[in-house]
Short mmCIF file of N, CA and C in Angstrom, two decimals:
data_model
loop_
_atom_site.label_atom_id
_atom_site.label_comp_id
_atom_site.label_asym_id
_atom_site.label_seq_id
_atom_site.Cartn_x
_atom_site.Cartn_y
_atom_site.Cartn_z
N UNK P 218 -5.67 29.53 -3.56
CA UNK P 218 -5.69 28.13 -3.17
C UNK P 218 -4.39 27.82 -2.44
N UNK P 219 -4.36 27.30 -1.71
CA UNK P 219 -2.89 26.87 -0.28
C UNK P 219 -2.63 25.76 -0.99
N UNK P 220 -1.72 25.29 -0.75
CA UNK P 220 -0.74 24.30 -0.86
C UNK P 220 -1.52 22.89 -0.43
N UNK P 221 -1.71 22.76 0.83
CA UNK P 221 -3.13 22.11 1.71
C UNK P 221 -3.83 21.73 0.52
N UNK P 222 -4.70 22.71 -0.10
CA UNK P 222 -5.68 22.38 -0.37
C UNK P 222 -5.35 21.70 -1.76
N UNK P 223 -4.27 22.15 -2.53
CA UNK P 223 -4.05 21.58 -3.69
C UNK P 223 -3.55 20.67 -3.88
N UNK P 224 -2.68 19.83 -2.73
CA UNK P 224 -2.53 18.57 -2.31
C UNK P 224 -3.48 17.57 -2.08
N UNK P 225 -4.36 18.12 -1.66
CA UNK P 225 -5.91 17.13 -0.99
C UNK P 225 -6.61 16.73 -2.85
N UNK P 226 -6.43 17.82 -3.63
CA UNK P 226 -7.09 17.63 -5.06
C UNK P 226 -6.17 16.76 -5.45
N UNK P 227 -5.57 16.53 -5.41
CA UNK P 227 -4.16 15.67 -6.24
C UNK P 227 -4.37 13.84 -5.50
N UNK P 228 -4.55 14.24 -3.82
CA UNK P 228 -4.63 13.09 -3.76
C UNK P 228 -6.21 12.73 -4.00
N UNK P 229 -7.28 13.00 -4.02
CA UNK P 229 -8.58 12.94 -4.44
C UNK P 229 -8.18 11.96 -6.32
N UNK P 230 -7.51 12.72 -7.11
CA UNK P 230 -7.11 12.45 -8.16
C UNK P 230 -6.57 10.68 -8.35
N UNK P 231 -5.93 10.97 -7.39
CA UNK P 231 -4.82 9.88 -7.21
C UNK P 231 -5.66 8.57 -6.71
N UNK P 232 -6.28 8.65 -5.39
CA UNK P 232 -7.23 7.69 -5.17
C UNK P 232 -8.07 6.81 -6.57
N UNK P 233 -8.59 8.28 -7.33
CA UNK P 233 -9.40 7.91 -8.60
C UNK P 233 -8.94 7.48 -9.46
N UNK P 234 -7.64 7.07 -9.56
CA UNK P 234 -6.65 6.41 -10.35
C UNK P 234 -6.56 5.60 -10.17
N UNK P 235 -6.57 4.59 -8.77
CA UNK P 235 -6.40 3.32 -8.27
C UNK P 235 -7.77 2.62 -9.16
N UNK P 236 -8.55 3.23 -8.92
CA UNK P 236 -10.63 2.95 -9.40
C UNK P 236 -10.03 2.92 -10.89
N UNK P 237 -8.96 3.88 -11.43
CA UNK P 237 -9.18 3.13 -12.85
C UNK P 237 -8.64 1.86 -13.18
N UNK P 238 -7.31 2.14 -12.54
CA UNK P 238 -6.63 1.16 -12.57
C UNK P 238 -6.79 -0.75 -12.15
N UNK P 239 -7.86 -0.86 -11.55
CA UNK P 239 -8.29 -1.95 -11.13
C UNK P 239 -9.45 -1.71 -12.32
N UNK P 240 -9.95 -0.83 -12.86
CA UNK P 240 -11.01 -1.13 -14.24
C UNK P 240 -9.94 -1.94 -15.67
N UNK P 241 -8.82 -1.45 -14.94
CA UNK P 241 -8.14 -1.83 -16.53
C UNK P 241 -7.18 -0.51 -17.58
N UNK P 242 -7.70 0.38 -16.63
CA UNK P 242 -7.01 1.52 -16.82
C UNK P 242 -5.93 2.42 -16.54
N UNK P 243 -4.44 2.77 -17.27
CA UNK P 243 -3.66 3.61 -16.33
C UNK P 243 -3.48 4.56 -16.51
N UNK P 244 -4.37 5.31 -17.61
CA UNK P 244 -4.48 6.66 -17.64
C UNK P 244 -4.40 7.77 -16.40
N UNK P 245 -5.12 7.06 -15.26
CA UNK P 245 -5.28 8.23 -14.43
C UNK P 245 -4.07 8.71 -13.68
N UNK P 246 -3.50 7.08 -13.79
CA UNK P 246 -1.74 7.08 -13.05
C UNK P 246 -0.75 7.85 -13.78
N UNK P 247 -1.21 7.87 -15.02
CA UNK P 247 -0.46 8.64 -15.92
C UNK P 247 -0.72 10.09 -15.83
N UNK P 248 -1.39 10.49 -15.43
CA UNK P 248 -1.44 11.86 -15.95
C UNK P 248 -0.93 12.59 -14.27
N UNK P 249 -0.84 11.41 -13.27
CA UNK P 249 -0.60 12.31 -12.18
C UNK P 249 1.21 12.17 -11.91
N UNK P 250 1.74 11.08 -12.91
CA UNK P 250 3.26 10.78 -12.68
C UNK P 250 3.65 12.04 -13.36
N UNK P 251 5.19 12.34 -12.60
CA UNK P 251 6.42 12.98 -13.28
C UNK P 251 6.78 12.16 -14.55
N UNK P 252 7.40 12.91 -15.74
CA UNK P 252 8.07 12.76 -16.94
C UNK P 252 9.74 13.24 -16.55
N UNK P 253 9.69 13.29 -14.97
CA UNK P 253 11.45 14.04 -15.19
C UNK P 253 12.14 12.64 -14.82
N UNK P 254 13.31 12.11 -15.47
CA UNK P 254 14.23 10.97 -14.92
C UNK P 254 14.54 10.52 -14.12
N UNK P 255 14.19 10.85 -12.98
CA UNK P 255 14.34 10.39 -11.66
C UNK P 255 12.97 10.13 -10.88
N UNK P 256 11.97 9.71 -11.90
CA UNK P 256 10.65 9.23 -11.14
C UNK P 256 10.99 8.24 -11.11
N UNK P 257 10.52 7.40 -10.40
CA UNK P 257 10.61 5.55 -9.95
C UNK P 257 9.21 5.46 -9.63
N UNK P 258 8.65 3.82 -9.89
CA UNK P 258 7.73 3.00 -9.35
C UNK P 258 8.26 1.46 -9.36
N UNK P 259 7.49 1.49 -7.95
CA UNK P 259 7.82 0.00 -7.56
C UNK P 259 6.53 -0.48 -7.25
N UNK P 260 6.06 -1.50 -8.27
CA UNK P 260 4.38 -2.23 -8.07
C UNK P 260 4.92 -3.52 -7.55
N UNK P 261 3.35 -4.47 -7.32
CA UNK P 261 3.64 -5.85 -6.87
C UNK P 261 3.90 -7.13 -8.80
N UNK P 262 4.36 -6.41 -9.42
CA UNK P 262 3.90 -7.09 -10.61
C UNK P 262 5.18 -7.17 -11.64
N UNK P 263 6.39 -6.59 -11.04
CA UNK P 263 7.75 -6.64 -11.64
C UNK P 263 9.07 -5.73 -10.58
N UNK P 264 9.91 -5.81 -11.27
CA UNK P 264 11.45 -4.86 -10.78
C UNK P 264 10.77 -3.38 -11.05
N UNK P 265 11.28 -2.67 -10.36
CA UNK P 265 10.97 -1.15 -10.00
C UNK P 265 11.22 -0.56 -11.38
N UNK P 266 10.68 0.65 -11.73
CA UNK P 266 10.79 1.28 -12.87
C UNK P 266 11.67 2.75 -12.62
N UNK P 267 12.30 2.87 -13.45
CA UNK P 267 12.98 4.64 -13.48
C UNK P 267 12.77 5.17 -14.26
N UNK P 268 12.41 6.52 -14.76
CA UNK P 268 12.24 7.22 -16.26
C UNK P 268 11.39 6.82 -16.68
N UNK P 269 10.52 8.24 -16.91
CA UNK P 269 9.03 7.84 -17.66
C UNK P 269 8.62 7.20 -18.66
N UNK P 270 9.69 7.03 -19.45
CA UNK P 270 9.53 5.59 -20.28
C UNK P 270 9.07 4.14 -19.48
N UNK P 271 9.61 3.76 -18.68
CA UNK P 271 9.83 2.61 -17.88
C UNK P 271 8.37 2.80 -17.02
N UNK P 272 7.94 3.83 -16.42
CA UNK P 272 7.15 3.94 -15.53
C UNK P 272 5.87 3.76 -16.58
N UNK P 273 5.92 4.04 -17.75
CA UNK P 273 4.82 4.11 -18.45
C UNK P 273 4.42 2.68 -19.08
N UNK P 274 5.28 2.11 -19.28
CA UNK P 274 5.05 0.63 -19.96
C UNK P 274 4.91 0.12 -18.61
N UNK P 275 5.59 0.18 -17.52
CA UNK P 275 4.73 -0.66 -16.14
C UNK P 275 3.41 -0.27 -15.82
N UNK P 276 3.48 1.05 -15.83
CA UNK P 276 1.55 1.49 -15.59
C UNK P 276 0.63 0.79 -16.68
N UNK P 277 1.22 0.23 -18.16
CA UNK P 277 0.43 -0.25 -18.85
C UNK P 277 0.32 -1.81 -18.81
N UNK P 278 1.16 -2.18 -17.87
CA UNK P 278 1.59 -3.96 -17.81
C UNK P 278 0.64 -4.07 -16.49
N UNK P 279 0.99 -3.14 -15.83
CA UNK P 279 -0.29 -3.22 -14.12
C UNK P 279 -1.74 -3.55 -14.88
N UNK P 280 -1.96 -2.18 -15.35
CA UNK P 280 -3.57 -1.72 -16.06
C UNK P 280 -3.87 -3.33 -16.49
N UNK P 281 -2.55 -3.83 -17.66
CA UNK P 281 -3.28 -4.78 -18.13
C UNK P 281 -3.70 -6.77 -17.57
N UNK P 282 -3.45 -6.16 -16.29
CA UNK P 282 -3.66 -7.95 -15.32
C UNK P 282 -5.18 -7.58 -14.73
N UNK P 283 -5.58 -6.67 -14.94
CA UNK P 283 -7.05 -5.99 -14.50
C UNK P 283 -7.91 -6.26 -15.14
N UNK P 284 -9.57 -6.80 -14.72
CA UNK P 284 -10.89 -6.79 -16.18
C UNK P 284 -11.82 -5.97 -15.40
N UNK P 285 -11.45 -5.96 -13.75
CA UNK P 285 -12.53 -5.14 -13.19
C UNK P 285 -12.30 -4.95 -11.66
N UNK P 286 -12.89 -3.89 -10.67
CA UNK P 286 -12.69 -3.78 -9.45
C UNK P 286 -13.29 -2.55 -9.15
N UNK P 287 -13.20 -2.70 -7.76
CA UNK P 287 -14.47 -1.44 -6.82
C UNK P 287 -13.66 -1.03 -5.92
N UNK P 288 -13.10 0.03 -5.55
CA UNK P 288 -12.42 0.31 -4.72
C UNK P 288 -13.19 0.76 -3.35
N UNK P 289 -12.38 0.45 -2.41
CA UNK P 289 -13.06 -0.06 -0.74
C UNK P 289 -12.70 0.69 0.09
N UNK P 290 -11.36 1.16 0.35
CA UNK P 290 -11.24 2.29 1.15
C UNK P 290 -9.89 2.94 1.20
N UNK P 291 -9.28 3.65 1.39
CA UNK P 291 -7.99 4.22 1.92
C UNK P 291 -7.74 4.47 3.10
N UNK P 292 -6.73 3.77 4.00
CA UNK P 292 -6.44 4.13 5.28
C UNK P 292 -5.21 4.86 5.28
N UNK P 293 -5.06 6.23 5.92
CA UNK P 293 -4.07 6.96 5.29
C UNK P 293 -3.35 7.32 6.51
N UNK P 294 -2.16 6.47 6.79
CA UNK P 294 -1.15 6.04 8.08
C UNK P 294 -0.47 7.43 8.32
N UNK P 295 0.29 7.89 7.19
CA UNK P 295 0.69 9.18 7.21
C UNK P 295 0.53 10.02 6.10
N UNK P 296 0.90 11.60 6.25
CA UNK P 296 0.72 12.25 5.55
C UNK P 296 1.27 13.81 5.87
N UNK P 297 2.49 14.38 4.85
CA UNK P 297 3.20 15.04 5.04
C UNK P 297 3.52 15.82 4.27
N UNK P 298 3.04 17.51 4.24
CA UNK P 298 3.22 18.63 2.68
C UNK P 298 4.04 19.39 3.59
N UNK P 299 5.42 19.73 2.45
CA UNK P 299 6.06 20.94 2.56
C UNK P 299 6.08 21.71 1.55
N UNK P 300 6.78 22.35 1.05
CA UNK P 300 6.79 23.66 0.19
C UNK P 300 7.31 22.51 -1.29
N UNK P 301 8.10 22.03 -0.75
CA UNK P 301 9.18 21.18 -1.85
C UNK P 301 8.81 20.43 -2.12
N UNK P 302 7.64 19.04 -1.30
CA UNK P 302 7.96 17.57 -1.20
C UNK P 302 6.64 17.50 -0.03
N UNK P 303 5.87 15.98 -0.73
CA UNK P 303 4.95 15.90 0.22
C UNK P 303 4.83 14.37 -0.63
N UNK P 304 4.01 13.16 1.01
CA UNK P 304 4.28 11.81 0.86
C UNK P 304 3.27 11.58 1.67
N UNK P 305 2.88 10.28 1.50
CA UNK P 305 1.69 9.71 1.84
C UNK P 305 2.16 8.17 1.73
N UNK P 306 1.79 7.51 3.10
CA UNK P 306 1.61 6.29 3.22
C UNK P 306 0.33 6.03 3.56
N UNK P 307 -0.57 5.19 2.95
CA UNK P 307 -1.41 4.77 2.96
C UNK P 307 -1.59 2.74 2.95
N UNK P 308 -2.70 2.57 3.11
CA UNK P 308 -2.91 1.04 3.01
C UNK P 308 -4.32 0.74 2.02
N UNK P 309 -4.21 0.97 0.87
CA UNK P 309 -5.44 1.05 -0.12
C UNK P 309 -6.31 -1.06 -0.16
N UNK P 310 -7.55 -0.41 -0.09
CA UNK P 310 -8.28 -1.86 -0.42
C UNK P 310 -8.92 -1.69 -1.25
N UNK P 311 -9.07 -2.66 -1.91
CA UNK P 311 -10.62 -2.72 -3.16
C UNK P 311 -10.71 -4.21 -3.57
N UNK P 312 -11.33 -4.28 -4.45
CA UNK P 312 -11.79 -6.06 -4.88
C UNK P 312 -10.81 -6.16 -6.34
N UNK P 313 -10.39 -6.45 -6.57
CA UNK P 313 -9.98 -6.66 -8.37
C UNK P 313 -10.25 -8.36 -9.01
N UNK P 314 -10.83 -8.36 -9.88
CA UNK P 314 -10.88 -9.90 -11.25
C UNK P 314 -9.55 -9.30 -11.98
N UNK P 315 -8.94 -10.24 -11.87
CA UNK P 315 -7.61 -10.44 -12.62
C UNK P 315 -7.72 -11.16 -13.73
N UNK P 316 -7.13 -10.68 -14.95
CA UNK P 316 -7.73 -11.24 -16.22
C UNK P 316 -7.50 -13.00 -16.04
N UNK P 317 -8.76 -13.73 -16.80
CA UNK P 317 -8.63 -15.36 -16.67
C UNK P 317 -9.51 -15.32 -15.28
N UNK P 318 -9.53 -14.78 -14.13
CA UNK P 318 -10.75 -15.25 -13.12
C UNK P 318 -11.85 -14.73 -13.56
N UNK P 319 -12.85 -15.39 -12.61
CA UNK P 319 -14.01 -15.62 -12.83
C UNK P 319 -14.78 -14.43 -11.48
N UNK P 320 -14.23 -13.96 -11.06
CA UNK P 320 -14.77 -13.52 -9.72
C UNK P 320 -13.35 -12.14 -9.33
N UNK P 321 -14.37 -11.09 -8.95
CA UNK P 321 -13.43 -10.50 -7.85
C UNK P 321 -12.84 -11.23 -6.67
N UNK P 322 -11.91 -10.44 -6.29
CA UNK P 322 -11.40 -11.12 -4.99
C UNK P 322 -10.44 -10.02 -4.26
N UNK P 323 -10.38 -9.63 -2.62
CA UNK P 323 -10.21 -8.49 -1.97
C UNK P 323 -8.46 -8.62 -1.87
N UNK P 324 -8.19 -7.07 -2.03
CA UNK P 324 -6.71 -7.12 -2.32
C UNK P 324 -6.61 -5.64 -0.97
N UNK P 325 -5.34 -5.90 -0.18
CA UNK P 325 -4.96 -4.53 0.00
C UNK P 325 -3.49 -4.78 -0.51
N UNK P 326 -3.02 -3.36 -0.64
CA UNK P 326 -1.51 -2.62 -0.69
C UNK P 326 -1.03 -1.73 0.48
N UNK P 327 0.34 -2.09 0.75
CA UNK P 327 0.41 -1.18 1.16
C UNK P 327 1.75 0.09 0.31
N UNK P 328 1.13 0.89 0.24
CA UNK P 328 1.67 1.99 -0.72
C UNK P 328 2.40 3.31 -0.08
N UNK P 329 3.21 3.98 -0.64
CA UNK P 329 3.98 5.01 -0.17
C UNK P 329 4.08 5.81 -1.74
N UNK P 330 3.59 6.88 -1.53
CA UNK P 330 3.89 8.06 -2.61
C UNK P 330 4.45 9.05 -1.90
N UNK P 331 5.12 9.50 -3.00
CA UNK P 331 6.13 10.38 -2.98
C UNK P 331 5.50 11.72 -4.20
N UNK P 332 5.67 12.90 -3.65
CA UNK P 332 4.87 13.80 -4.86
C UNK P 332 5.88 15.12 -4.68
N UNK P 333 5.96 15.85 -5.55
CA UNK P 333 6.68 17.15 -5.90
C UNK P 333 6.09 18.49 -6.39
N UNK P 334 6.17 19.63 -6.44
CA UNK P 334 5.02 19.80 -7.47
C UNK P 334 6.06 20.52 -8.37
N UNK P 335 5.58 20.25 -9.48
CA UNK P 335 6.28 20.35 -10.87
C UNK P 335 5.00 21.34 -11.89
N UNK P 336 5.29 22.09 -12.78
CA UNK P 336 4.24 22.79 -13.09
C UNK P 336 3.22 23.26 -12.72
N UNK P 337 3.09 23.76 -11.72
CA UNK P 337 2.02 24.11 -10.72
C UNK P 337 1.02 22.81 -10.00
N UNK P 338 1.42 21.80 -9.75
CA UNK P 338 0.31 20.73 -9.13
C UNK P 338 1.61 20.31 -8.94
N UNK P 339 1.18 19.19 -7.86
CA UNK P 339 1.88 18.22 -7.63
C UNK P 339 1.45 16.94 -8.14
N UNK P 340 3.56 16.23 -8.54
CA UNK P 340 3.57 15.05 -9.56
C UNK P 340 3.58 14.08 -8.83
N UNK P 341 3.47 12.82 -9.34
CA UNK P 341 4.50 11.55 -8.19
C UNK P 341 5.55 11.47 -8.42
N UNK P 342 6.67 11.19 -8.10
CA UNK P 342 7.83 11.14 -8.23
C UNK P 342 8.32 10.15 -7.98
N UNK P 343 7.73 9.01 -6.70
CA UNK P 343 8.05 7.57 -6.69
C UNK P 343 6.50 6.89 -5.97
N UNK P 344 6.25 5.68 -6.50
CA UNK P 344 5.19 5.37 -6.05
C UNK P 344 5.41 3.71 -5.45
N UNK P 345 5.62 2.77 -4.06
CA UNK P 345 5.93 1.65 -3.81
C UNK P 345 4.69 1.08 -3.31
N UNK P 346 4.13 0.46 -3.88
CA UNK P 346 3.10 -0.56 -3.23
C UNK P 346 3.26 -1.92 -3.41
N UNK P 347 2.73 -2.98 -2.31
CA UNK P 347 3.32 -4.26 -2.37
C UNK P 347 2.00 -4.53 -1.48
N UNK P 348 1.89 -5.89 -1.40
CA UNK P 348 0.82 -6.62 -0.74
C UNK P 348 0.85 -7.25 0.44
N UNK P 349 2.20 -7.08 1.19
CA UNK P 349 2.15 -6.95 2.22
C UNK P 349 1.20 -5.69 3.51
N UNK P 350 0.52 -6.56 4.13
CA UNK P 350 -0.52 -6.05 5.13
C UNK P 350 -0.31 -6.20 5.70
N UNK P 351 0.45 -7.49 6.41
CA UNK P 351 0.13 -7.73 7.81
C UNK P 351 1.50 -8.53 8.38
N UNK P 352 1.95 -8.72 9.14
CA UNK P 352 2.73 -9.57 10.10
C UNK P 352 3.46 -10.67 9.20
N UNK P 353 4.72 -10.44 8.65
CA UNK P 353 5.28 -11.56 7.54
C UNK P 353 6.31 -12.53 9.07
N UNK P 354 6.26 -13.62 8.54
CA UNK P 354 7.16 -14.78 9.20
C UNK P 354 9.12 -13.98 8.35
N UNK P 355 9.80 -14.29 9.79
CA UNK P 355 11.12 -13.59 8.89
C UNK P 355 11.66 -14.32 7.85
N UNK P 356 11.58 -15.62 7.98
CA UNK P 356 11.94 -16.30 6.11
C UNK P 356 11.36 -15.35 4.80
N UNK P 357 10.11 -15.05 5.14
CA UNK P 357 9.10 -14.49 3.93
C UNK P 357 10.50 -13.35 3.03
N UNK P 358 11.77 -13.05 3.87
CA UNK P 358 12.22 -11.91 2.96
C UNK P 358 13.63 -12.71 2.04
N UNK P 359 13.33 -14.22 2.55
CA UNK P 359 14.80 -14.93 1.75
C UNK P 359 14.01 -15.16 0.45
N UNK P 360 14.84 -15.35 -0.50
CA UNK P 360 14.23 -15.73 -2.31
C UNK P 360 13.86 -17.41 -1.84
N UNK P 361 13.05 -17.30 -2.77
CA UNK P 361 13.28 -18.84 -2.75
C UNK P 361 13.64 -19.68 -4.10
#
């Protein structure tokens, strides 16, 4: 099996993680993150996480704003394997009900993973998605 190809399973994996994760689930995110100290995630739903402690109680704080969702597509901007290190920017869509609504409603991200491979597969090592899609006004980056 090439490198190629065992990357393509990982991200196949990874996609199917988003599908849990909008069910309510972060198992799938879990089992594809690094446990080494220098993993990070940055979601739309708090401050960035470091150390698989941190990454694990955010994958379970994400999972839990979820009651249901269908995932819609992956548009995959870039995509880059070396021997060491391979990353993927993508722009993921699907529908998610956020606990308390009454209704799905269409969400994209746009996301950047970062993967390594660590024990024979490759891990994530940092994962940034945010809900920015499209064309922000330049105020949008002052606090308010």
């Amino acid at each position: 099996m090439t490198e190629r190809t065992s990357f393509d399973q990982v991200m196949e994996q990874h996609h199917a993680a988003l599908g849990q994760m909008v069910g309510g689930s972060a198992e799938g995110f879990k089992a594809l993150y690094s446990r080494a100290d220098d993993a990070t995630l940055a979601n739309p739903f708090g401050p960035p996480a470091r150390g698989w402690q941190r990454i694990d109680q955010t994958l379970e704080g994400a999972a839990s704003h979820y009651t249901g969702g269908d995932l819609q597509a992956f548009e995959t901007l870039a995509k880059c394997v070396t021997p060491d290190l391979a990353y993927t920017v993508e722009m993921e869509r699907f529908t998610a009900r956020l606990v308390g609504m009454d209704e799905a409603r269409p969400v994209t991200l746009r996301c950047t993973t970062i993967f390594r491979p660590e024990d024979g597969t490759w891990k994530i090592v940092h994962r940034h998605a945010d809900p920015i899609a499209s064309v922000q006004a330049p105020e949008s980056v002052l606090q308010r």
